[in-house]
Short mmCIF file of C-alpha atoms in Angstrom, two decimals:
data_model
loop_
_atom_site.label_atom_id
_atom_site.label_comp_id
_atom_site.label_asym_id
_atom_site.label_seq_id
_atom_site.Cartn_x
_atom_site.Cartn_y
_atom_site.Cartn_z
CA MET C 2 21.02 -32.23 25.93
CA ALA C 3 20.68 -28.62 26.96
CA GLU C 4 17.19 -28.55 25.49
CA PHE C 5 16.24 -31.67 27.46
CA SER C 6 17.54 -30.13 30.70
CA ARG C 7 15.62 -26.94 30.02
CA LYS C 8 12.41 -28.85 29.51
CA GLN C 9 12.94 -30.81 32.72
CA ARG C 10 13.51 -27.61 34.72
CA LYS C 11 10.41 -26.09 33.16
CA GLN C 12 8.38 -29.20 34.04
CA ARG C 13 9.59 -29.19 37.66
CA GLY C 14 8.83 -25.47 37.90
CA SER C 15 5.37 -26.05 36.52
CA GLU C 16 4.75 -28.87 39.03
CA GLY C 17 5.91 -26.71 41.93
CA LEU C 18 3.76 -23.82 40.84
CA GLY C 19 0.84 -26.22 40.34
CA SER C 20 1.13 -27.47 43.92
CA VAL C 21 1.08 -23.90 45.20
CA VAL C 22 -2.05 -23.25 43.15
CA ASP C 23 -3.75 -26.37 44.56
CA PHE C 24 -2.87 -25.33 48.13
CA LEU C 25 -4.28 -21.83 47.59
CA LEU C 26 -7.48 -23.14 46.07
CA ALA C 27 -8.01 -25.73 48.80
CA ASN C 28 -7.77 -23.11 51.54
CA ALA C 29 -9.76 -20.55 49.51
CA ARG C 30 -12.79 -22.84 49.50
CA LEU C 31 -12.89 -22.78 53.27
CA VAL C 32 -12.68 -19.00 53.52
CA LEU C 33 -14.25 -17.65 50.30
CA GLY C 34 -16.63 -20.42 49.37
CA VAL C 35 -17.00 -22.05 45.97
CA GLY C 36 -17.66 -18.82 43.96
CA GLY C 37 -14.76 -16.91 45.47
CA ALA C 38 -12.44 -19.87 45.00
CA ALA C 39 -13.39 -20.07 41.31
CA VAL C 40 -12.55 -16.41 40.76
CA LEU C 41 -9.27 -16.81 42.60
CA GLY C 42 -8.45 -19.90 40.55
CA ILE C 43 -9.00 -18.13 37.25
CA ALA C 44 -6.82 -15.23 38.32
CA THR C 45 -4.09 -17.55 39.59
CA LEU C 46 -4.05 -19.58 36.37
CA ALA C 47 -3.81 -16.37 34.33
CA VAL C 48 -0.78 -15.30 36.35
CA LYS C 49 0.75 -18.76 35.87
CA ARG C 50 0.31 -18.48 32.09
CA LEU C 51 1.97 -15.09 32.06
CA ILE C 52 4.91 -16.48 34.05
CA ASP C 53 5.23 -19.41 31.61
CA ARG C 54 5.28 -17.04 28.66
CA ALA C 55 7.89 -14.85 30.28
CA THR C 56 10.21 -17.72 31.28
CA SER C 57 9.94 -19.91 28.17
CA PRO C 58 11.94 -18.78 25.10
CA ARG C 59 9.99 -18.01 21.96
CA ASP C 60 10.88 -19.23 18.51
CA GLU C 61 12.05 -16.70 15.94
CA ASP C 62 8.93 -17.15 13.85
CA ASP C 63 6.72 -16.65 16.93
CA ALA C 64 8.58 -13.44 17.76
CA LYS C 65 7.70 -12.00 14.40
CA GLY C 66 4.04 -12.82 14.97
CA ASP C 67 1.41 -13.77 12.46
CA SER C 68 1.68 -12.30 9.04
CA TRP C 69 -0.69 -9.49 8.08
CA LYS C 70 -2.39 -11.83 5.64
CA GLU C 71 -3.31 -14.26 8.45
CA LEU C 72 -4.36 -11.36 10.65
CA SER C 73 -6.73 -10.13 7.97
CA LEU C 74 -8.39 -13.55 7.96
CA LEU C 75 -8.71 -13.43 11.73
CA ARG C 76 -10.24 -9.97 11.46
CA ALA C 77 -12.84 -11.26 9.02
CA THR C 78 -13.92 -14.06 11.42
CA SER C 79 -13.83 -11.90 14.53
CA HIS C 80 -16.87 -9.95 13.35
CA GLN C 81 -18.92 -13.16 13.41
CA GLN C 82 -18.31 -13.92 17.10
CA PRO C 83 -21.31 -12.96 19.25
CA GLN C 84 -20.67 -10.21 21.73
CA PRO C 85 -22.35 -10.25 25.14
CA PRO C 86 -24.88 -7.49 25.70
CA PRO C 87 -23.55 -4.60 27.76
CA ALA C 88 -26.23 -5.04 30.40
CA ALA C 89 -25.15 -8.62 31.11
CA LEU C 90 -21.60 -7.58 31.87
CA SER C 91 -22.46 -5.50 34.92
CA GLN C 92 -25.86 -6.11 36.45
CA PRO C 93 -26.80 -3.56 39.11
CA THR C 94 -26.89 -4.89 42.65
CA PRO C 95 -30.43 -4.69 44.08
CA LEU C 96 -30.72 -2.24 46.93
CA VAL C 97 -31.88 -3.48 50.33
CA SER C 98 -35.31 -2.04 51.01
CA PRO C 99 -35.57 -0.27 54.36
CA SER C 100 -37.44 -2.01 57.13
CA PRO C 101 -41.01 -0.71 57.55
CA SER C 102 -40.50 -0.52 61.30
CA ALA C 103 -37.40 1.64 61.03
CA PRO C 104 -38.27 5.31 60.72
CA VAL C 105 -36.88 7.12 57.73
CA GLU C 106 -35.15 10.29 58.74
CA PRO C 107 -35.25 13.15 56.26
CA THR C 108 -31.92 13.93 54.68
CA PRO C 109 -30.80 17.53 54.96
CA ALA C 110 -30.60 19.50 51.77
CA HIS C 111 -26.93 20.30 52.23
CA SER C 112 -26.02 16.62 52.62
CA GLN C 113 -27.81 15.78 49.36
CA THR C 114 -25.82 18.32 47.49
CA THR C 115 -22.56 17.03 48.89
CA GLN C 116 -23.34 13.44 47.89
CA THR C 117 -24.26 14.35 44.29
CA PRO C 118 -21.18 13.94 42.04
CA GLN C 119 -20.22 17.13 40.25
CA ARG C 120 -19.48 16.96 36.51
CA SER C 121 -16.30 18.59 35.42
CA SER C 122 -16.83 21.64 33.28
CA LEU C 123 -13.74 20.70 31.22
CA ALA C 124 -14.88 17.37 29.78
CA PRO C 125 -12.37 15.62 27.51
CA LEU C 126 -12.99 16.30 23.82
CA CYS C 127 -13.65 12.99 22.00
CA LEU C 128 -13.57 13.38 18.22
CA THR C 129 -14.94 10.82 15.83
CA PHE C 130 -12.74 9.40 13.07
CA GLN C 131 -14.65 11.48 10.54
CA GLU C 132 -13.81 14.67 12.46
CA LYS C 133 -10.15 13.67 12.79
CA LEU C 134 -10.00 12.94 9.06
CA LEU C 135 -11.39 16.37 8.19
CA ALA C 136 -8.92 18.00 10.58
CA PHE C 137 -6.08 16.12 8.88
CA GLU C 138 -7.34 17.39 5.54
CA ARG C 139 -7.35 21.00 6.73
CA ASN C 140 -3.93 20.86 8.37
CA HIS C 141 -1.87 18.59 6.14
CA VAL C 142 -3.54 18.12 2.75
CA ILE C 143 -4.76 21.51 1.57
CA VAL C 144 -1.92 23.47 -0.02
CA PRO C 145 -1.81 27.26 0.55
CA GLU C 146 -2.78 29.21 -2.54
CA ALA C 147 0.29 31.43 -2.29
CA ARG C 148 2.59 28.42 -2.61
CA VAL C 149 0.59 26.99 -5.48
CA ALA C 150 0.87 30.28 -7.37
CA LEU C 151 4.63 30.46 -6.72
CA VAL C 152 5.22 26.93 -7.98
CA LYS C 153 3.22 27.62 -11.14
CA GLN C 154 5.14 30.80 -11.80
CA LEU C 155 8.55 29.14 -11.36
CA ALA C 156 7.56 26.11 -13.44
CA GLY C 157 6.33 28.33 -16.26
CA ASP C 158 9.52 30.40 -16.27
CA ILE C 159 11.73 27.29 -16.29
CA ALA C 160 9.67 25.86 -19.16
CA LEU C 161 10.31 28.98 -21.25
CA GLU C 162 14.04 28.88 -20.53
CA LEU C 163 14.30 25.15 -21.32
CA GLN C 164 12.32 25.55 -24.53
CA ALA C 165 14.67 28.31 -25.70
CA TYR C 166 17.64 26.06 -24.92
CA LEU C 167 16.24 23.10 -26.89
CA ARG C 168 15.58 25.26 -29.94
CA SER C 169 19.12 26.64 -29.89
CA LYS C 170 20.84 23.33 -29.03
CA PHE C 171 18.80 21.09 -31.37
CA PRO C 172 17.38 23.37 -34.06
CA GLU C 173 16.82 20.41 -36.39
CA LEU C 174 14.53 18.63 -33.92
CA PRO C 175 10.98 20.02 -33.95
CA PHE C 176 9.95 20.08 -30.28
CA GLY C 177 6.55 21.53 -29.49
CA ALA C 178 5.80 24.08 -26.80
CA LEU C 179 6.77 22.88 -23.33
CA VAL C 180 3.67 22.86 -21.14
CA PRO C 181 3.78 22.42 -17.32
CA GLY C 182 0.98 20.43 -15.73
CA GLY C 183 0.17 17.73 -13.24
CA PRO C 184 -1.91 17.32 -10.05
CA LEU C 185 -1.01 20.83 -8.87
CA TYR C 186 -2.67 22.30 -11.95
CA ASP C 187 -5.76 20.11 -11.69
CA GLY C 188 -6.54 20.77 -8.03
CA LEU C 189 -5.35 17.28 -7.06
CA GLN C 190 -2.30 18.26 -5.07
CA ALA C 191 -1.82 16.82 -1.58
CA GLY C 192 0.35 18.45 1.07
CA ALA C 193 3.53 16.69 0.06
CA ALA C 194 3.22 17.60 -3.57
CA GLU C 195 3.59 15.39 -6.59
CA ARG C 196 6.09 16.33 -9.22
CA VAL C 197 5.22 19.08 -11.64
CA ARG C 198 5.05 17.57 -15.12
CA LEU C 199 6.78 19.45 -17.93
CA LEU C 200 5.66 17.91 -21.22
CA ALA C 201 8.01 18.24 -24.21
CA PRO C 202 6.02 16.98 -27.23
CA LEU C 203 7.77 15.57 -30.30
CA GLU C 204 6.28 16.83 -33.56
CA LEU C 205 6.33 13.75 -35.79
CA GLU C 206 5.27 13.63 -39.44
CA PRO C 207 1.92 11.81 -39.38
CA ASP C 208 2.49 10.07 -42.72
CA LEU C 209 5.89 8.68 -41.68
CA TRP C 210 5.07 7.22 -38.27
CA SER C 211 2.48 4.83 -36.84
CA LEU C 212 1.71 3.47 -33.38
CA VAL C 213 1.90 -0.25 -32.67
CA PRO C 214 0.39 -1.75 -29.47
CA GLY C 215 2.95 -3.25 -27.12
CA MET C 216 1.18 -6.61 -27.14
CA ASP C 217 1.96 -6.85 -30.89
CA THR C 218 5.71 -6.55 -30.26
CA VAL C 219 8.23 -9.05 -28.89
CA ALA C 220 8.07 -7.29 -25.50
CA ARG C 221 4.36 -8.20 -25.02
CA GLU C 222 3.80 -5.17 -22.77
CA PRO C 223 0.10 -4.20 -22.59
CA ARG C 224 0.72 -0.65 -21.38
CA CYS C 225 3.47 0.20 -23.89
CA TRP C 226 3.43 1.22 -27.52
CA ALA C 227 6.01 1.20 -30.30
CA VAL C 228 6.48 4.12 -32.70
CA ARG C 229 7.26 2.56 -36.08
CA ARG C 230 8.82 4.31 -39.06
CA THR C 231 6.73 3.78 -42.18
CA GLN C 232 6.95 4.60 -45.91
CA LEU C 233 10.66 3.72 -46.01
CA GLU C 234 10.39 2.61 -49.63
CA PHE C 235 9.11 6.04 -50.66
CA HIS C 236 10.70 8.17 -47.93
CA PRO C 237 14.06 6.60 -46.98
CA ARG C 238 15.86 7.17 -43.73
CA GLY C 239 17.01 10.76 -43.34
CA ARG C 240 13.80 12.34 -44.59
CA SER C 241 12.63 12.81 -40.98
CA PRO C 242 14.82 14.58 -38.39
CA TRP C 243 13.85 11.86 -35.91
CA ASP C 244 15.37 9.09 -38.04
CA ARG C 245 18.66 9.41 -36.16
CA PHE C 246 16.96 7.85 -33.14
CA LEU C 247 15.72 4.71 -34.91
CA VAL C 248 16.50 1.29 -33.46
CA GLY C 249 15.35 -1.61 -35.60
CA GLY C 250 12.90 0.56 -37.51
CA TYR C 251 11.30 2.03 -34.36
CA LEU C 252 11.74 5.39 -32.66
CA SER C 253 13.71 4.60 -29.49
CA SER C 254 12.64 6.32 -26.29
CA ARG C 255 15.85 5.12 -24.60
CA VAL C 256 18.14 6.90 -27.10
CA LEU C 257 16.15 10.12 -26.79
CA LEU C 258 16.30 9.95 -22.98
CA GLU C 259 20.08 9.57 -23.06
CA LEU C 260 20.42 12.56 -25.38
CA LEU C 261 18.31 14.87 -23.25
CA ARG C 262 19.77 13.61 -19.96
CA LYS C 263 23.29 14.50 -21.03
CA ALA C 264 22.12 17.91 -22.22
CA LEU C 265 20.30 18.74 -18.98
CA ALA C 266 23.20 17.57 -16.80
CA ALA C 267 26.13 19.08 -18.69
CA SER C 268 25.05 21.66 -21.28
CA VAL C 269 22.40 23.81 -19.62
CA ASN C 270 23.72 26.69 -17.51
CA TRP C 271 21.37 26.13 -14.58
CA PRO C 272 23.19 28.49 -12.18
CA ALA C 273 22.64 31.39 -14.58
CA ILE C 274 18.99 30.46 -15.16
CA GLY C 275 18.41 30.05 -11.43
CA SER C 276 20.02 33.40 -10.69
CA LEU C 277 17.76 35.03 -13.29
CA LEU C 278 14.62 33.45 -11.81
CA GLY C 279 15.65 33.90 -8.17
CA CYS C 280 15.86 30.18 -7.35
CA LEU C 281 18.28 27.26 -7.25
CA ILE C 282 17.95 24.59 -9.99
CA ARG C 283 19.84 21.30 -9.89
CA PRO C 284 19.43 18.35 -12.29
CA ASN C 285 19.02 15.02 -10.49
CA VAL C 286 21.80 13.02 -12.11
CA ALA C 287 21.18 9.96 -9.91
CA SER C 288 17.71 9.35 -11.34
CA GLU C 289 17.00 7.62 -14.64
CA GLU C 290 14.18 10.09 -15.16
CA LEU C 291 14.71 13.68 -16.28
CA LEU C 292 14.25 15.50 -12.98
CA LEU C 293 15.06 19.06 -11.94
CA GLU C 294 15.17 19.91 -8.23
CA VAL C 295 14.02 23.50 -7.66
CA GLN C 296 14.44 25.46 -4.44
CA HIS C 297 13.12 28.94 -3.72
CA GLY C 298 13.68 29.87 -0.09
CA SER C 299 11.81 27.29 2.00
CA LEU C 300 9.85 26.10 -1.04
CA GLU C 301 11.08 22.98 -2.81
CA PHE C 302 9.57 21.00 -5.65
CA THR C 303 10.59 18.60 -8.42
CA LEU C 304 10.10 19.29 -12.10
CA ALA C 305 9.87 16.16 -14.28
CA VAL C 306 10.69 16.72 -17.95
CA LEU C 307 8.66 14.24 -20.03
CA MET C 308 9.14 13.78 -23.76
CA VAL C 309 5.82 12.69 -25.22
CA VAL C 310 4.50 11.44 -28.53
CA PRO C 311 0.90 12.59 -28.98
CA GLY C 312 -1.64 10.29 -30.58
CA ALA C 313 -3.65 10.98 -33.69
CA SER C 314 -5.88 14.03 -33.99
CA THR C 315 -8.88 11.95 -32.91
CA ASP C 316 -6.98 10.22 -30.10
CA ASP C 317 -6.05 11.84 -26.79
CA ARG C 318 -3.44 9.17 -26.04
CA LEU C 319 -0.03 10.33 -24.81
CA LEU C 320 3.08 8.16 -24.93
CA LEU C 321 5.94 8.92 -22.55
CA ALA C 322 9.67 8.36 -22.99
CA TRP C 323 10.14 6.38 -19.79
CA PRO C 324 13.17 4.41 -18.48
CA LEU C 325 12.00 0.86 -19.21
CA GLU C 326 14.02 -2.35 -19.01
CA GLY C 327 14.46 -5.52 -21.00
CA LEU C 328 12.73 -5.95 -24.32
CA ALA C 329 10.59 -2.87 -23.64
CA ALA C 330 13.58 -0.51 -23.33
CA ASN C 331 12.86 1.16 -26.68
CA LEU C 332 9.07 1.32 -26.27
CA TRP C 333 6.92 4.22 -25.11
CA LEU C 334 4.80 4.08 -21.96
CA GLN C 335 1.15 5.11 -22.22
CA ASP C 336 0.39 8.04 -19.93
CA LEU C 337 -2.75 7.31 -17.90
CA TYR C 338 -2.79 10.62 -16.04
CA PRO C 339 -5.07 12.57 -18.44
CA VAL C 340 -7.74 9.86 -18.58
CA GLU C 341 -7.56 9.26 -14.82
CA VAL C 342 -8.19 12.93 -14.06
CA ALA C 343 -11.00 13.16 -16.62
CA CYS C 344 -12.72 10.06 -15.22
CA LEU C 345 -12.51 11.28 -11.62
CA ARG C 346 -13.91 14.67 -12.56
CA ALA C 347 -16.77 13.12 -14.53
CA LEU C 348 -17.75 10.80 -11.66
CA ASP C 349 -17.73 13.64 -9.11
CA ASP C 350 -19.74 15.89 -11.40
CA GLN C 351 -22.49 13.29 -11.67
CA ASP C 352 -23.31 13.20 -7.95
CA ALA C 353 -21.28 16.08 -6.47
CA GLY C 354 -19.10 13.40 -4.89
CA THR C 355 -15.88 13.48 -2.88
CA ARG C 356 -13.75 11.02 -4.83
CA ARG C 357 -11.03 13.58 -5.51
CA ARG C 358 -10.99 14.57 -1.84
CA LEU C 359 -10.58 10.90 -0.93
CA LEU C 360 -7.65 10.67 -3.34
CA LEU C 361 -5.98 13.68 -1.71
CA LEU C 362 -6.42 12.15 1.75
CA LEU C 363 -4.90 8.88 0.63
CA CYS C 364 -1.96 10.72 -0.95
CA GLY C 365 -1.43 12.77 2.20
CA VAL C 366 -1.40 9.67 4.41
CA CYS C 367 0.98 7.74 2.15
CA ARG C 368 3.44 10.64 2.05
CA GLY C 369 3.75 10.48 5.84
CA HIS C 370 4.89 6.85 6.12
CA PRO C 371 8.15 5.52 4.62
CA ALA C 372 6.63 2.13 3.75
CA LEU C 373 3.68 3.71 1.91
CA VAL C 374 5.61 6.05 -0.36
CA HIS C 375 5.82 3.22 -2.90
CA LEU C 376 2.11 3.73 -3.50
CA GLY C 377 2.22 6.51 -6.04
CA TRP C 378 -0.42 8.89 -7.28
CA SER C 379 -1.48 6.52 -10.04
CA HIS C 380 -1.91 3.53 -7.70
CA LEU C 381 -4.15 5.48 -5.35
CA THR C 382 -6.11 6.99 -8.25
CA GLN C 383 -6.83 3.51 -9.56
CA VAL C 384 -8.10 2.47 -6.12
CA VAL C 385 -10.52 5.42 -6.02
CA LEU C 386 -11.65 4.69 -9.60
CA HIS C 387 -12.39 1.05 -8.71
CA LEU C 388 -14.53 2.23 -5.79
CA GLY C 389 -15.92 5.29 -7.56
CA LYS C 390 -18.64 3.54 -9.53
CA GLU C 391 -20.09 1.61 -6.60
CA GLU C 392 -23.58 2.50 -5.48
CA VAL C 393 -22.52 4.03 -2.17
CA ALA C 394 -22.75 7.49 -0.68
CA TRP C 395 -20.01 9.88 -1.76
CA THR C 396 -21.05 12.81 0.41
CA GLU C 397 -18.75 14.54 2.87
CA GLU C 398 -20.49 12.78 5.76
CA ALA C 399 -19.46 9.41 4.30
CA LEU C 400 -15.86 10.40 3.61
CA GLY C 401 -14.55 8.48 6.62
CA ASP C 402 -16.36 5.30 5.54
CA ARG C 403 -15.00 5.61 2.00
CA PHE C 404 -11.48 6.11 3.41
CA LEU C 405 -11.69 2.85 5.37
CA GLN C 406 -13.21 1.12 2.36
CA ALA C 407 -10.24 2.22 0.24
CA LEU C 408 -7.83 0.81 2.83
CA GLU C 409 -9.68 -2.51 2.81
CA PHE C 410 -9.56 -2.59 -0.99
CA LEU C 411 -5.82 -1.93 -0.92
CA VAL C 412 -5.21 -4.70 1.64
CA GLY C 413 -7.20 -7.12 -0.50
CA SER C 414 -5.23 -6.14 -3.60
CA LEU C 415 -1.92 -6.57 -1.79
CA GLU C 416 -2.95 -10.02 -0.57
CA GLN C 417 -3.39 -11.02 -4.21
CA ALA C 418 -0.37 -8.93 -5.34
CA SER C 419 -2.67 -7.61 -8.06
CA LEU C 420 -4.15 -4.17 -8.76
CA PRO C 421 -5.70 -4.27 -12.25
CA CYS C 422 -5.74 -1.05 -14.20
CA HIS C 423 -9.20 0.46 -14.38
CA PHE C 424 -8.84 1.11 -18.11
CA ASN C 425 -6.92 -2.06 -19.04
CA PRO C 426 -7.45 -5.00 -16.65
CA SER C 427 -4.54 -6.89 -18.22
CA VAL C 428 -2.14 -4.35 -16.66
CA ASN C 429 -1.15 -5.17 -13.07
CA LEU C 430 -0.04 -1.96 -11.38
CA LEU C 431 1.62 -3.96 -8.57
CA GLY C 432 3.65 -6.08 -10.97
CA SER C 433 6.86 -4.14 -10.32
CA PHE C 434 6.63 -4.40 -6.50
CA ARG C 435 8.95 -6.74 -4.62
CA GLU C 436 7.48 -9.23 -2.17
CA GLU C 437 9.12 -7.42 0.76
CA GLU C 438 7.55 -4.14 -0.29
CA ILE C 439 4.12 -5.72 -0.56
CA ASP C 440 4.46 -7.26 2.92
CA ASP C 441 5.56 -3.96 4.48
CA ILE C 442 2.75 -2.00 2.86
CA GLY C 443 0.15 -4.66 3.63
CA TYR C 444 1.08 -4.96 7.30
CA LEU C 445 1.03 -1.19 7.82
CA LEU C 446 -2.34 -0.79 6.10
CA TYR C 447 -3.84 -3.69 8.02
CA SER C 448 -2.62 -2.17 11.29
CA GLY C 449 -4.17 1.11 10.17
CA LEU C 450 -7.50 -0.63 9.69
CA GLN C 451 -7.45 -1.71 13.33
CA VAL C 452 -6.68 1.80 14.61
CA PRO C 453 -7.23 4.24 11.69
CA GLU C 454 -6.28 7.26 13.79
CA ARG C 455 -2.66 6.13 13.79
CA LEU C 456 -2.41 6.74 10.07
CA LEU C 457 -3.32 10.37 10.68
CA GLN C 458 -0.58 11.00 13.22
CA VAL C 459 1.91 13.53 11.91
CA ASP C 460 5.48 14.14 12.93
CA GLU C 461 5.41 17.80 13.88
CA ASP C 462 9.14 18.13 13.11
CA ARG C 463 8.43 17.30 9.48
CA ASP C 464 7.34 20.02 7.05
CA TRP C 465 4.27 18.61 5.36
CA LEU C 466 3.89 21.63 3.14
CA VAL C 467 7.20 21.21 1.39
CA PHE C 468 6.54 20.33 -2.21
#
């Protein structure tokens, strides 16, 4: 009943406003003529529509607006609509030629100078998107060399201390030399730095262990591998120091993670090590990964301890002990970082391209927006690799175009909720994303395509150079 009354009031209001419009138009014809009345009618109807929108309540779905997926379709069709030529929008009014009988008086020189408009010497500086992108790279992506050197020094010292601890705490377990690495060491570090990787290799007996693809296990995980114990009939359990971590005949990454997590959180004297190195070291007990938070004055960075199983001597594959769930909990995750870096470097070396610079720009932008932080280094690297082999210009002058092309590729991938791995198309790198996360990321990236400069806006109160 209330809805019916509201509609009746709206209808009466519309009729009253319509009568006012008719009265104005009828009198406007007498004063302004047909052309002036038409202009006045269009303006009056526009005002009426604005009033209707302001007075009529909107549905909840209308308030949210169209989804970013629908907007992307509208954007694709908007390019096909013909645009009127600029000259047709404002035709110059022809000047009235002076009468031949009227004498033309010469205009004084000083009056001509006063009528000529003076250009301001301080013209506003209008930068192109390419120039703004390069400025963003200089100010918020490039990491100072002094900070890079300090992070490397601290990471190396912590690696030596942690290696000495593992050898004293677990002398029966043959760990290899702990080696720090990651984007910072490969010149692929954006302003808000990725974690420093500290690899702890497991030295397995090659004749007692073999690698099984994840698709050949019950987990059916294409990116995972199982480490199977072999030769049990000739070398029973106990012959290898790693046999204590077997689950169902396979080396369990989950059991090893639990062992090392407890040791890092409770057994290592981090205050003493931090005092020796002049920094503060805290294990991140809330994370399922093995993370160490390091602080040295205003410098902060995260050190990720990664236990790895190297492949055969002829294979550069690395398998990570990663917190997996379900049937894959005991499997090992294949590390794509080494092959991603090698592929990017090879592509750039072929044509002196800027693919790695594009990756750094994408990382720097994603670190500045809360919704985009879910796009990690590997996701953005895969986007650049998908675009990297296209026959397009990869010079510095085309960096802005490649940036927008990467955003369009990401929006298209999010629409399909699929980002195939460049090295294994059966792996969907967006498979672990929730639908809400995909919608948030997709809407923000689509909005950035409309006005790309907004993605480059930086909160000055935020320290972009904190690792």
